[in-house]
Amino acid sequence: MIVGIDLGTTNSLVAFINGEGKPEIVINERGSRLTPSVVYFKNDQEVLVGELARSQMVLKADRTVSCIKRHMGSDYQVFISQRGYTPVEISALILRKLVQYAREYLGQEIEAAVITVPAYFNDNQRQATFLAGELAGLKVLKLLNEPTAAALAYGIRSEKKENILVLDIGGGTFDITLMEGEKGIYRVIGTGGSTTLGGTDFDNRLAQYILTTFYEMTGVDLTADKVALQQVQVNAERVKVDLSTVNESSVLIPYITMGEAGPLHLNQVVSRAAFHKICTDLFVEIRSLILQTLAKAGVEERWVDVVVLAGGASRMPGFRDMVSEMFGHAEIKTDINPDEVVALGAAIEAGMLAGAVEHIEFYDVTSHTLGIEDNLGEFVPLIPANTSYPVVQSKLFTTVEDDQEEVIIHILQKDDLNTAGSEGLVSLGRFHLEGIHKAKAGEPNIDVTFAIDKNGILNVSALDLDTGTTNQVQITGAVYSGNKESLNRRGRGLTVL
Ligand code: AMP
């Protein structure tokens, strides 16, 4: 059996195609469809995942790990009893648990999976997700972009020509995708969003508000008290969820700390209006990210026929009101549970790969411009952002010095939206091509090829067309973090031919 997995920042889900050819969510041992993406290291032998781990977050904050997705592809490690764990290892523990749930629910072995990733995930982050799947003993057949999965979940119900906007706001990420769909063929024409904006930011705002109000009322600052902070954080999320259905919610945490005159209790009421007020700038940011994505794709609000909402945080009334106001003319799809829509789409993709459901063609696009650095330190693009993949693109380069026998290919990603670094350039890795035939500067023909596979993972190769010498690299987290060598361009630079 091949399953579809939504490996979320806050919650994860696993789904499959049932006997009627329909996608269905696996129900876990607690009768729930969502499994919190939380890991609790009870001791050296025992690791708990999901709801059991989440319930330890308050008292065992130093032994629980949450929101690990935010660190995927980086060299971040979380230390538990002095042992460091990588985001790949933590994610693999979550995946293993999901596979176990699927095996128990279906009574079948799970051999392979389609795992979803944010459209905005770069190569390092995709590679890390892929490795996590493999570490969990899964054959990862495809990394599917989450918004594409959401559109697939709706798409099988529609035959009309439609321009679709997918807004997927989960715990830690906000993904925006523009797609043109007709008769089952979907083409992604633009992506955008943020890898650092999600429901958790709204929780943090509320937590801050609750702490400030407590300080104003009692003069006691709780920010140094780890256990109290965790309690406030958990309550903040609950209040946010409550405020999606009611206008007012309250927080009561008895005996939160000791005051001068004895124990203090935290007792506050939070209104939806107050919540919206403290989150105004987050809504403004969401709106401007949507407008930026439309502008980048050269379309306006009117272009959108259908808005698909995904991700738990899309239930916030403030979010829905903003979407209705921006896209009043469009059909806003809310009939599939926004927590489940991505996993259901992943199951459809898994079903298509297994031949269990009718094939729907779709094309994803790159979210960043990819290229290399030339001898002057300038960025030379090879694959522009918004290019459909799989794709292969080549460009000819040459040497800059006479008798130069080596070049360094320094692979760069230009982040058009979330500018990292001065020009939004991120180093993805570098490799050498040695043994270039000796010639005058500008004579050798060095072909540099960028190939993006169906998972969005980049392979770069360089070939000296005169000698046939070749070298290549697949972009992995290891190349990214392990290669700290400074780029000495003397005798090793290259330029566009
Ligand atoms: P996901 O990553 O898609 O599982 O989304 C998780 C995020 O959605 C978390 O920040 C949750 O607090 C949030 N969420 C879930 N249900 C609701 C709700 N009813 N109202 C507001 N936020 C919600």
Short mmCIF file of C-alpha atoms and ligand atoms in Angstrom, two decimals:
data_model
loop_
_atom_site.label_atom_id
_atom_site.label_comp_id
_atom_site.label_asym_id
_atom_site.label_seq_id
_atom_site.Cartn_x
_atom_site.Cartn_y
_atom_site.Cartn_z
CA MET A 1 0.00 0.00 0.00
CA ILE A 2 1.16 3.50 -0.81
CA VAL A 3 -0.03 6.22 1.53
CA GLY A 4 -0.11 10.00 1.37
CA ILE A 5 1.43 11.83 4.33
CA ASP A 6 0.96 15.44 5.34
CA LEU A 7 3.98 16.03 7.59
CA GLY A 8 2.84 19.24 9.24
CA THR A 9 4.49 21.72 11.58
CA THR A 10 1.84 21.21 14.23
CA ASN A 11 -0.09 18.13 13.16
CA SER A 12 0.49 15.31 10.73
CA LEU A 13 -1.95 13.07 8.89
CA VAL A 14 -1.80 9.94 6.81
CA ALA A 15 -4.37 9.02 4.15
CA PHE A 16 -4.98 6.32 1.56
CA ILE A 17 -7.32 5.44 -1.30
CA ASN A 18 -10.13 3.23 0.00
CA GLY A 19 -12.01 0.42 -1.75
CA GLU A 20 -14.36 2.93 -3.39
CA GLY A 21 -11.44 4.79 -4.95
CA LYS A 22 -11.88 7.73 -2.55
CA PRO A 23 -9.21 9.27 -0.34
CA GLU A 24 -9.68 8.57 3.36
CA ILE A 25 -7.81 9.70 6.49
CA VAL A 26 -6.34 7.06 8.81
CA ILE A 27 -7.71 7.20 12.36
CA ASN A 28 -5.01 6.83 14.99
CA GLU A 29 -5.05 4.80 18.21
CA ARG A 30 -6.73 7.68 20.06
CA GLY A 31 -9.55 7.84 17.54
CA SER A 32 -8.18 11.04 16.09
CA ARG A 33 -7.37 11.93 12.50
CA LEU A 34 -4.68 14.45 13.44
CA THR A 35 -1.48 13.36 15.14
CA PRO A 36 0.44 16.22 16.80
CA SER A 37 3.93 16.52 15.30
CA VAL A 38 5.44 16.36 18.77
CA VAL A 39 8.07 13.94 20.08
CA TYR A 40 8.68 13.25 23.77
CA PHE A 41 11.87 11.49 24.88
CA LYS A 42 10.61 9.76 28.02
CA ASN A 43 14.01 8.15 28.64
CA ASP A 44 16.86 6.73 26.58
CA GLN A 45 14.75 3.79 25.43
CA GLU A 46 11.24 5.18 25.16
CA VAL A 47 10.07 7.82 22.72
CA LEU A 48 6.43 8.91 22.51
CA VAL A 49 4.95 10.65 19.49
CA GLY A 50 1.66 12.49 19.01
CA GLU A 51 -0.97 13.37 21.60
CA LEU A 52 0.91 11.59 24.40
CA ALA A 53 3.99 13.68 23.63
CA ARG A 54 1.97 16.86 23.32
CA SER A 55 0.49 16.40 26.76
CA GLN A 56 4.04 16.33 28.19
CA MET A 57 4.93 19.68 26.62
CA VAL A 58 4.09 21.65 29.76
CA LEU A 59 5.79 19.59 32.42
CA LYS A 60 8.59 18.06 30.36
CA ALA A 61 9.37 21.02 28.11
CA ASP A 62 13.05 20.11 28.00
CA ARG A 63 12.33 16.59 26.73
CA THR A 64 9.68 17.39 24.12
CA VAL A 65 10.27 18.58 20.58
CA SER A 66 7.66 20.44 18.54
CA CYS A 67 7.59 22.54 15.34
CA ILE A 68 10.65 20.69 14.02
CA LYS A 69 9.50 21.36 10.45
CA ARG A 70 10.67 24.94 10.86
CA HIS A 71 14.24 23.65 11.10
CA MET A 72 14.18 21.15 8.23
CA GLY A 73 17.20 21.50 5.95
CA SER A 74 19.25 23.44 8.49
CA ASP A 75 22.05 22.21 10.73
CA TYR A 76 19.95 22.89 13.83
CA GLN A 77 20.01 20.16 16.46
CA VAL A 78 17.83 19.64 19.48
CA PHE A 79 19.62 18.32 22.58
CA ILE A 80 17.95 15.82 24.88
CA SER A 81 20.13 14.47 27.71
CA GLN A 82 23.19 15.84 25.90
CA ARG A 83 22.44 13.83 22.75
CA GLY A 84 21.84 15.95 19.63
CA TYR A 85 18.99 15.06 17.26
CA THR A 86 18.69 16.44 13.74
CA PRO A 87 15.39 17.63 12.27
CA VAL A 88 15.62 14.61 9.92
CA GLU A 89 15.77 12.21 12.90
CA ILE A 90 12.88 13.89 14.73
CA SER A 91 10.75 13.93 11.56
CA ALA A 92 11.58 10.26 10.95
CA LEU A 93 10.18 9.42 14.42
CA ILE A 94 6.92 11.18 13.51
CA LEU A 95 6.76 9.43 10.13
CA ARG A 96 7.38 6.03 11.73
CA LYS A 97 4.43 6.60 14.05
CA LEU A 98 2.14 7.60 11.17
CA VAL A 99 3.15 4.50 9.24
CA GLN A 100 2.41 2.38 12.29
CA TYR A 101 -1.08 3.95 12.53
CA ALA A 102 -1.70 3.28 8.84
CA ARG A 103 -0.51 -0.32 9.13
CA GLU A 104 -2.79 -0.95 12.11
CA TYR A 105 -5.79 0.78 10.53
CA LEU A 106 -5.46 -0.91 7.16
CA GLY A 107 -4.05 -4.25 8.28
CA GLN A 108 -1.51 -3.99 5.47
CA GLU A 109 2.18 -3.26 5.21
CA ILE A 110 2.99 0.29 4.08
CA GLU A 111 5.82 0.16 1.57
CA ALA A 112 5.89 3.63 0.14
CA ALA A 113 4.58 7.12 0.56
CA VAL A 114 3.98 10.46 -1.04
CA ILE A 115 5.03 13.13 1.47
CA THR A 116 3.90 16.71 1.16
CA VAL A 117 6.18 19.74 1.57
CA PRO A 118 5.48 23.48 1.45
CA ALA A 119 5.80 24.77 -2.10
CA TYR A 120 8.34 27.23 -0.79
CA PHE A 121 10.68 24.53 0.57
CA ASN A 122 14.13 24.84 -0.99
CA ASP A 123 16.43 22.00 -1.98
CA ASN A 124 17.88 21.51 1.48
CA GLN A 125 14.45 21.32 3.05
CA ARG A 126 13.14 18.90 0.40
CA GLN A 127 16.21 16.72 0.69
CA ALA A 128 15.83 16.62 4.49
CA THR A 129 12.18 15.54 4.16
CA PHE A 130 13.18 12.85 1.70
CA LEU A 131 15.88 11.56 4.07
CA ALA A 132 13.42 11.56 6.99
CA GLY A 133 11.11 9.30 4.97
CA GLU A 134 13.94 6.93 4.16
CA LEU A 135 15.12 6.90 7.77
CA ALA A 136 11.59 5.91 8.76
CA GLY A 137 11.91 2.91 6.42
CA LEU A 138 9.70 4.35 3.69
CA LYS A 139 10.25 4.46 -0.03
CA VAL A 140 9.46 8.10 -0.77
CA LEU A 141 7.85 8.01 -4.22
CA LYS A 142 7.26 11.70 -4.42
CA LEU A 143 7.52 14.94 -2.50
CA LEU A 144 4.34 16.76 -3.41
CA ASN A 145 3.83 20.47 -2.87
CA GLU A 146 1.15 20.98 -0.23
CA PRO A 147 -0.97 23.49 -2.17
CA THR A 148 -0.88 21.23 -5.21
CA ALA A 149 -2.15 18.44 -2.97
CA ALA A 150 -4.96 20.69 -1.74
CA ALA A 151 -5.97 21.55 -5.30
CA LEU A 152 -5.84 17.85 -6.22
CA ALA A 153 -8.22 17.06 -3.38
CA TYR A 154 -10.74 19.52 -4.85
CA GLY A 155 -9.72 18.98 -8.45
CA ILE A 156 -11.08 15.52 -8.88
CA ARG A 157 -14.53 16.98 -8.36
CA SER A 158 -14.23 19.61 -11.05
CA GLU A 159 -14.15 19.47 -14.85
CA LYS A 160 -14.52 23.21 -15.46
CA LYS A 161 -11.77 25.57 -16.55
CA GLU A 162 -10.74 27.39 -13.42
CA ASN A 163 -8.05 29.64 -12.07
CA ILE A 164 -7.31 28.49 -8.58
CA LEU A 165 -5.69 30.27 -5.66
CA VAL A 166 -4.62 27.95 -2.84
CA LEU A 167 -4.03 29.57 0.52
CA ASP A 168 -2.53 27.11 2.95
CA ILE A 169 -1.86 28.46 6.41
CA GLY A 170 -0.75 25.82 8.88
CA GLY A 171 1.07 26.05 12.18
CA GLY A 172 4.32 27.42 10.86
CA THR A 173 4.08 28.16 7.16
CA PHE A 174 1.93 30.11 4.75
CA ASP A 175 1.89 28.91 1.16
CA ILE A 176 0.26 30.63 -1.75
CA THR A 177 -0.18 28.87 -5.08
CA LEU A 178 -1.78 30.02 -8.30
CA MET A 179 -2.94 27.26 -10.65
CA GLU A 180 -4.74 27.04 -13.93
CA GLY A 181 -6.85 23.90 -14.14
CA GLU A 182 -8.90 22.40 -16.92
CA LYS A 183 -10.16 18.88 -17.47
CA GLY A 184 -7.84 17.43 -14.92
CA ILE A 185 -4.70 19.19 -16.13
CA TYR A 186 -3.26 21.58 -13.58
CA ARG A 187 -0.46 23.99 -14.16
CA VAL A 188 1.06 25.93 -11.31
CA ILE A 189 1.75 29.42 -12.59
CA GLY A 190 3.07 30.99 -9.44
CA THR A 191 3.98 30.36 -5.84
CA GLY A 192 4.78 32.56 -2.88
CA GLY A 193 4.31 32.86 0.83
CA SER A 194 6.49 32.58 3.87
CA THR A 195 8.22 29.75 5.70
CA THR A 196 8.05 31.66 8.97
CA LEU A 197 4.42 32.73 9.19
CA GLY A 198 1.62 30.54 10.52
CA GLY A 199 -0.86 29.84 13.29
CA THR A 200 1.95 29.70 15.86
CA ASP A 201 2.66 33.40 15.28
CA PHE A 202 -0.94 34.14 16.28
CA ASP A 203 -0.47 31.96 19.39
CA ASN A 204 2.69 33.87 20.24
CA ARG A 205 0.85 37.17 19.96
CA LEU A 206 -1.87 35.94 22.28
CA ALA A 207 0.66 34.48 24.74
CA GLN A 208 2.47 37.81 24.82
CA TYR A 209 -0.82 39.63 25.38
CA ILE A 210 -1.77 37.29 28.24
CA LEU A 211 1.68 37.70 29.87
CA THR A 212 1.60 41.49 29.53
CA THR A 213 -1.91 41.67 30.98
CA PHE A 214 -0.83 39.43 33.87
CA TYR A 215 2.17 41.68 34.52
CA GLU A 216 -0.03 44.78 34.46
CA MET A 217 -2.45 43.19 36.91
CA THR A 218 0.05 41.64 39.35
CA GLY A 219 3.47 43.19 38.67
CA VAL A 220 4.84 39.65 38.22
CA ASP A 221 6.86 38.85 35.10
CA LEU A 222 6.39 35.22 34.07
CA THR A 223 8.79 35.25 31.13
CA ALA A 224 11.62 33.51 33.01
CA ASP A 225 9.36 30.71 34.29
CA LYS A 226 9.58 27.92 31.70
CA VAL A 227 6.66 25.88 33.00
CA ALA A 228 4.37 28.92 33.32
CA LEU A 229 5.33 30.01 29.79
CA GLN A 230 4.44 26.60 28.37
CA GLN A 231 1.07 26.70 30.14
CA VAL A 232 0.35 30.16 28.75
CA GLN A 233 1.43 29.04 25.26
CA VAL A 234 -0.86 25.99 25.30
CA ASN A 235 -3.74 28.12 26.53
CA ALA A 236 -3.04 30.80 23.94
CA GLU A 237 -3.50 28.28 21.15
CA ARG A 238 -6.73 27.01 22.69
CA VAL A 239 -8.07 30.56 23.00
CA LYS A 240 -7.20 31.23 19.35
CA VAL A 241 -9.09 28.09 18.29
CA ASP A 242 -12.05 29.00 20.55
CA LEU A 243 -12.19 32.47 19.01
CA SER A 244 -12.87 30.89 15.62
CA THR A 245 -16.31 29.89 16.85
CA VAL A 246 -17.09 32.19 19.80
CA ASN A 247 -16.59 35.90 20.39
CA GLU A 248 -14.97 35.56 23.76
CA SER A 249 -12.80 32.99 25.49
CA SER A 250 -11.02 32.79 28.81
CA VAL A 251 -7.82 31.50 30.33
CA LEU A 252 -7.72 30.17 33.84
CA ILE A 253 -4.44 28.80 35.17
CA PRO A 254 -4.67 28.37 38.94
CA TYR A 255 -1.47 28.65 41.00
CA ILE A 256 0.59 29.80 38.06
CA THR A 257 3.22 31.33 40.36
CA MET A 258 3.92 32.59 43.85
CA GLY A 259 3.37 36.27 44.62
CA GLU A 260 4.48 38.15 47.73
CA ALA A 261 1.12 37.49 49.38
CA GLY A 262 0.78 33.85 48.33
CA PRO A 263 -0.11 31.88 45.20
CA LEU A 264 -1.33 33.77 42.13
CA HIS A 265 -3.86 32.59 39.58
CA LEU A 266 -4.03 33.68 35.96
CA ASN A 267 -7.63 34.51 35.06
CA GLN A 268 -8.30 36.50 31.91
CA VAL A 269 -10.97 36.98 29.25
CA VAL A 270 -9.89 37.54 25.64
CA SER A 271 -12.32 38.87 23.03
CA ARG A 272 -12.15 38.21 19.30
CA ALA A 273 -11.86 41.96 18.74
CA ALA A 274 -8.81 42.16 21.06
CA PHE A 275 -7.28 39.15 19.30
CA HIS A 276 -7.72 40.77 15.89
CA LYS A 277 -6.26 44.01 17.15
CA ILE A 278 -3.02 42.44 18.42
CA CYS A 279 -2.67 40.46 15.17
CA THR A 280 -3.44 43.28 12.72
CA ASP A 281 0.09 43.36 11.32
CA LEU A 282 0.05 39.57 10.75
CA PHE A 283 -3.12 39.92 8.65
CA VAL A 284 -1.53 42.83 6.78
CA GLU A 285 1.51 40.65 6.07
CA ILE A 286 -0.70 37.81 4.81
CA ARG A 287 -2.53 40.17 2.52
CA SER A 288 0.64 41.66 1.09
CA LEU A 289 2.13 38.20 0.48
CA ILE A 290 -0.98 37.29 -1.52
CA LEU A 291 -0.80 40.51 -3.54
CA GLN A 292 2.93 40.02 -4.18
CA THR A 293 2.33 36.50 -5.49
CA LEU A 294 -0.43 37.69 -7.83
CA ALA A 295 1.76 40.55 -9.08
CA LYS A 296 4.73 38.25 -9.66
CA ALA A 297 2.55 35.98 -11.82
CA GLY A 298 1.19 39.03 -13.68
CA VAL A 299 -2.43 38.55 -12.62
CA GLU A 300 -4.92 40.52 -10.54
CA GLU A 301 -7.48 39.56 -7.91
CA ARG A 302 -10.19 39.26 -10.62
CA TRP A 303 -8.21 36.45 -12.30
CA VAL A 304 -9.01 34.10 -9.41
CA ASP A 305 -12.13 31.92 -9.91
CA VAL A 306 -11.72 29.59 -6.97
CA VAL A 307 -9.99 30.00 -3.62
CA VAL A 308 -9.04 26.78 -1.85
CA LEU A 309 -8.39 27.14 1.87
CA ALA A 310 -6.10 24.70 3.60
CA GLY A 311 -4.33 24.48 6.93
CA GLY A 312 -5.90 24.69 10.38
CA ALA A 313 -5.25 28.41 10.78
CA SER A 314 -7.42 29.16 7.73
CA ARG A 315 -10.38 28.67 10.10
CA MET A 316 -9.65 32.00 11.80
CA PRO A 317 -12.59 34.31 11.03
CA GLY A 318 -10.16 37.21 10.53
CA PHE A 319 -8.43 35.22 7.80
CA ARG A 320 -11.69 34.19 6.12
CA ASP A 321 -13.07 37.76 6.25
CA MET A 322 -9.92 39.07 4.61
CA VAL A 323 -10.12 36.42 1.86
CA SER A 324 -13.82 37.18 1.23
CA GLU A 325 -13.08 40.85 1.06
CA MET A 326 -10.20 40.39 -1.40
CA PHE A 327 -11.89 37.73 -3.55
CA GLY A 328 -15.59 38.48 -3.11
CA HIS A 329 -16.24 37.54 -6.75
CA ALA A 330 -14.64 34.08 -6.45
CA GLU A 331 -15.94 30.78 -5.12
CA ILE A 332 -14.31 30.16 -1.76
CA LYS A 333 -13.99 26.43 -1.17
CA THR A 334 -14.34 25.41 2.41
CA ASP A 335 -16.26 22.14 2.14
CA ILE A 336 -13.24 19.88 2.68
CA ASN A 337 -11.85 20.06 6.20
CA PRO A 338 -8.83 22.40 5.89
CA ASP A 339 -6.81 20.17 8.24
CA GLU A 340 -7.31 17.19 5.96
CA VAL A 341 -7.27 18.58 2.44
CA VAL A 342 -3.48 18.24 1.95
CA ALA A 343 -3.34 14.65 3.20
CA LEU A 344 -6.33 13.73 1.02
CA GLY A 345 -4.54 15.21 -2.00
CA ALA A 346 -1.38 13.29 -1.12
CA ALA A 347 -3.46 10.08 -1.01
CA ILE A 348 -4.83 10.90 -4.48
CA GLU A 349 -1.27 11.33 -5.77
CA ALA A 350 -0.33 8.02 -4.10
CA GLY A 351 -3.40 6.45 -5.73
CA MET A 352 -2.38 7.80 -9.12
CA LEU A 353 1.10 6.33 -8.72
CA ALA A 354 -0.41 2.98 -7.76
CA GLY A 355 -2.88 3.13 -10.65
CA ALA A 356 -5.82 3.10 -8.20
CA VAL A 357 -7.27 6.44 -9.33
CA GLU A 358 -7.45 8.13 -12.70
CA HIS A 359 -4.34 10.05 -13.59
CA ILE A 360 -4.50 13.85 -13.36
CA GLU A 361 -1.62 15.66 -14.95
CA PHE A 362 -0.15 18.65 -13.23
CA TYR A 363 3.00 20.64 -13.37
CA ASP A 364 4.66 22.31 -10.43
CA VAL A 365 6.96 25.30 -10.65
CA THR A 366 10.18 26.32 -8.92
CA SER A 367 9.73 28.94 -6.25
CA HIS A 368 13.27 30.37 -6.41
CA THR A 369 15.63 31.41 -9.17
CA LEU A 370 18.59 29.04 -9.34
CA GLY A 371 21.99 29.80 -10.83
CA ILE A 372 25.71 30.07 -10.19
CA GLU A 373 28.23 32.72 -9.22
CA ASP A 374 30.63 34.00 -11.89
CA ASN A 375 34.22 35.16 -11.38
CA LEU A 376 33.08 38.68 -10.53
CA GLY A 377 30.76 37.42 -7.83
CA GLU A 378 27.69 38.12 -9.98
CA PHE A 379 24.68 35.81 -9.94
CA VAL A 380 24.07 34.08 -13.29
CA PRO A 381 20.55 32.60 -13.39
CA LEU A 382 20.00 29.20 -15.03
CA ILE A 383 16.45 28.38 -13.96
CA PRO A 384 14.15 31.32 -13.25
CA ALA A 385 11.53 31.18 -10.48
CA ASN A 386 8.15 29.85 -11.65
CA THR A 387 9.63 27.35 -14.16
CA SER A 388 7.63 24.10 -14.47
CA TYR A 389 9.52 20.98 -13.45
CA PRO A 390 10.87 18.35 -14.08
CA VAL A 391 13.21 20.56 -16.10
CA VAL A 392 16.75 20.57 -17.44
CA GLN A 393 18.54 23.82 -18.36
CA SER A 394 22.13 24.30 -19.51
CA LYS A 395 24.40 27.26 -20.08
CA LEU A 396 27.93 27.47 -21.52
CA PHE A 397 30.68 28.99 -19.41
CA THR A 398 34.39 29.43 -19.94
CA THR A 399 37.62 30.13 -18.05
CA VAL A 400 38.89 33.61 -17.13
CA GLU A 401 42.64 32.92 -17.04
CA ASP A 402 45.06 31.35 -19.52
CA ASP A 403 45.84 27.65 -18.85
CA GLN A 404 43.21 27.49 -16.14
CA GLU A 405 42.65 23.81 -15.31
CA GLU A 406 39.92 24.07 -12.71
CA VAL A 407 36.68 25.94 -12.04
CA ILE A 408 34.47 26.14 -8.98
CA ILE A 409 30.75 25.90 -9.57
CA HIS A 410 29.10 27.81 -6.72
CA ILE A 411 25.37 27.11 -6.79
CA LEU A 412 23.11 29.89 -5.58
CA GLN A 413 19.44 30.30 -4.97
CA LYS A 414 17.91 33.73 -5.29
CA ASP A 415 15.03 34.18 -2.96
CA ASP A 416 12.72 36.65 -4.64
CA LEU A 417 10.27 36.97 -1.77
CA ASN A 418 11.88 36.24 1.57
CA THR A 419 15.13 38.04 0.99
CA ALA A 420 17.83 36.21 2.88
CA GLY A 421 21.18 37.98 2.87
CA SER A 422 21.84 41.27 1.14
CA GLU A 423 20.52 40.31 -2.29
CA GLY A 424 18.41 37.36 -1.19
CA LEU A 425 21.14 34.95 -2.30
CA VAL A 426 21.53 31.62 -0.52
CA SER A 427 24.47 29.30 -1.11
CA LEU A 428 23.32 25.77 -1.93
CA GLY A 429 26.77 24.25 -2.33
CA ARG A 430 29.80 24.23 -4.55
CA PHE A 431 31.96 21.74 -6.38
CA HIS A 432 35.10 21.70 -8.52
CA LEU A 433 35.56 20.69 -12.11
CA GLU A 434 39.18 19.74 -12.58
CA GLY A 435 41.13 18.63 -15.64
CA ILE A 436 39.91 21.32 -18.03
CA HIS A 437 42.08 21.27 -21.14
CA LYS A 438 44.78 23.96 -21.07
CA ALA A 439 43.87 26.85 -23.36
CA LYS A 440 43.68 30.61 -23.54
CA ALA A 441 41.13 32.28 -21.28
CA GLY A 442 37.72 32.20 -22.92
CA GLU A 443 38.40 29.17 -25.13
CA PRO A 444 37.22 26.15 -23.09
CA ASN A 445 33.54 25.24 -23.36
CA ILE A 446 32.16 24.31 -19.96
CA ASP A 447 28.57 23.19 -19.97
CA VAL A 448 26.76 23.68 -16.65
CA THR A 449 23.45 21.83 -16.40
CA PHE A 450 20.76 22.25 -13.75
CA ALA A 451 18.22 19.44 -13.58
CA ILE A 452 15.23 19.54 -11.24
CA ASP A 453 13.53 16.18 -10.72
CA LYS A 454 9.85 15.48 -10.02
CA ASN A 455 10.43 16.11 -6.31
CA GLY A 456 11.82 19.57 -6.89
CA ILE A 457 15.33 18.39 -5.98
CA LEU A 458 18.19 19.98 -7.89
CA ASN A 459 21.11 18.16 -9.53
CA VAL A 460 23.91 20.25 -10.98
CA SER A 461 26.56 18.94 -13.37
CA ALA A 462 29.47 20.52 -15.21
CA LEU A 463 31.10 19.11 -18.32
CA ASP A 464 34.20 20.24 -20.20
CA LEU A 465 32.95 19.69 -23.75
CA ASP A 466 36.52 19.39 -25.09
CA THR A 467 37.88 16.73 -22.71
CA GLY A 468 34.65 15.09 -21.58
CA THR A 469 35.65 15.67 -17.92
CA THR A 470 32.56 15.88 -15.80
CA ASN A 471 31.51 16.37 -12.20
CA GLN A 472 28.16 16.72 -10.55
CA VAL A 473 26.43 17.27 -7.26
CA GLN A 474 23.00 16.71 -5.82
CA ILE A 475 22.09 19.49 -3.47
CA THR A 476 21.80 18.11 0.03
CA GLY A 477 21.82 19.60 3.50
CA ALA A 478 25.25 18.03 3.96
CA VAL A 479 26.77 19.98 1.10
CA TYR A 480 25.15 23.14 2.36
CA SER A 481 26.23 22.98 5.96
CA GLY A 482 29.47 21.03 5.56
CA ASN A 483 31.15 23.18 2.98
CA LYS A 484 32.53 26.20 4.74
CA GLU A 485 35.53 26.60 2.43
CA SER A 486 35.97 30.19 1.32
CA LEU A 487 35.72 30.66 -2.38
CA ASN A 488 39.14 31.48 -3.71
CA ARG A 489 38.38 32.54 -7.21
CA ARG A 490 41.99 33.04 -8.28
CA GLY A 491 42.61 30.47 -10.98
CA ARG A 492 39.23 28.85 -10.46
CA GLY A 493 36.62 31.39 -11.61
CA LEU A 494 34.37 31.09 -14.62
CA THR A 495 32.26 33.36 -16.75
CA VAL A 496 29.39 33.08 -19.24
CA LEU A 497 30.67 32.15 -22.71
P1 AMP B 1 -1.85 22.56 10.37
O1 AMP B 1 -0.35 22.79 10.34
O2 AMP B 1 -2.51 22.67 9.08
O3 AMP B 1 -2.22 21.34 11.18
O4 AMP B 1 -2.44 23.79 11.19
C1 AMP B 1 -2.22 23.92 12.53
C2 AMP B 1 -2.54 25.31 12.95
O5 AMP B 1 -3.94 25.57 12.76
C3 AMP B 1 -2.25 25.52 14.40
O6 AMP B 1 -1.65 26.80 14.58
C4 AMP B 1 -3.63 25.46 15.02
O7 AMP B 1 -3.71 26.18 16.22
C5 AMP B 1 -4.47 26.11 13.95
N1 AMP B 1 -5.89 25.79 14.06
C6 AMP B 1 -6.48 24.58 14.08
N2 AMP B 1 -7.80 24.69 14.22
C7 AMP B 1 -8.07 26.03 14.30
C8 AMP B 1 -9.25 26.80 14.46
N3 AMP B 1 -10.44 26.23 14.58
N4 AMP B 1 -9.13 28.15 14.48
C9 AMP B 1 -7.93 28.74 14.36
N5 AMP B 1 -6.77 28.07 14.22
C10 AMP B 1 -6.84 26.73 14.19
#
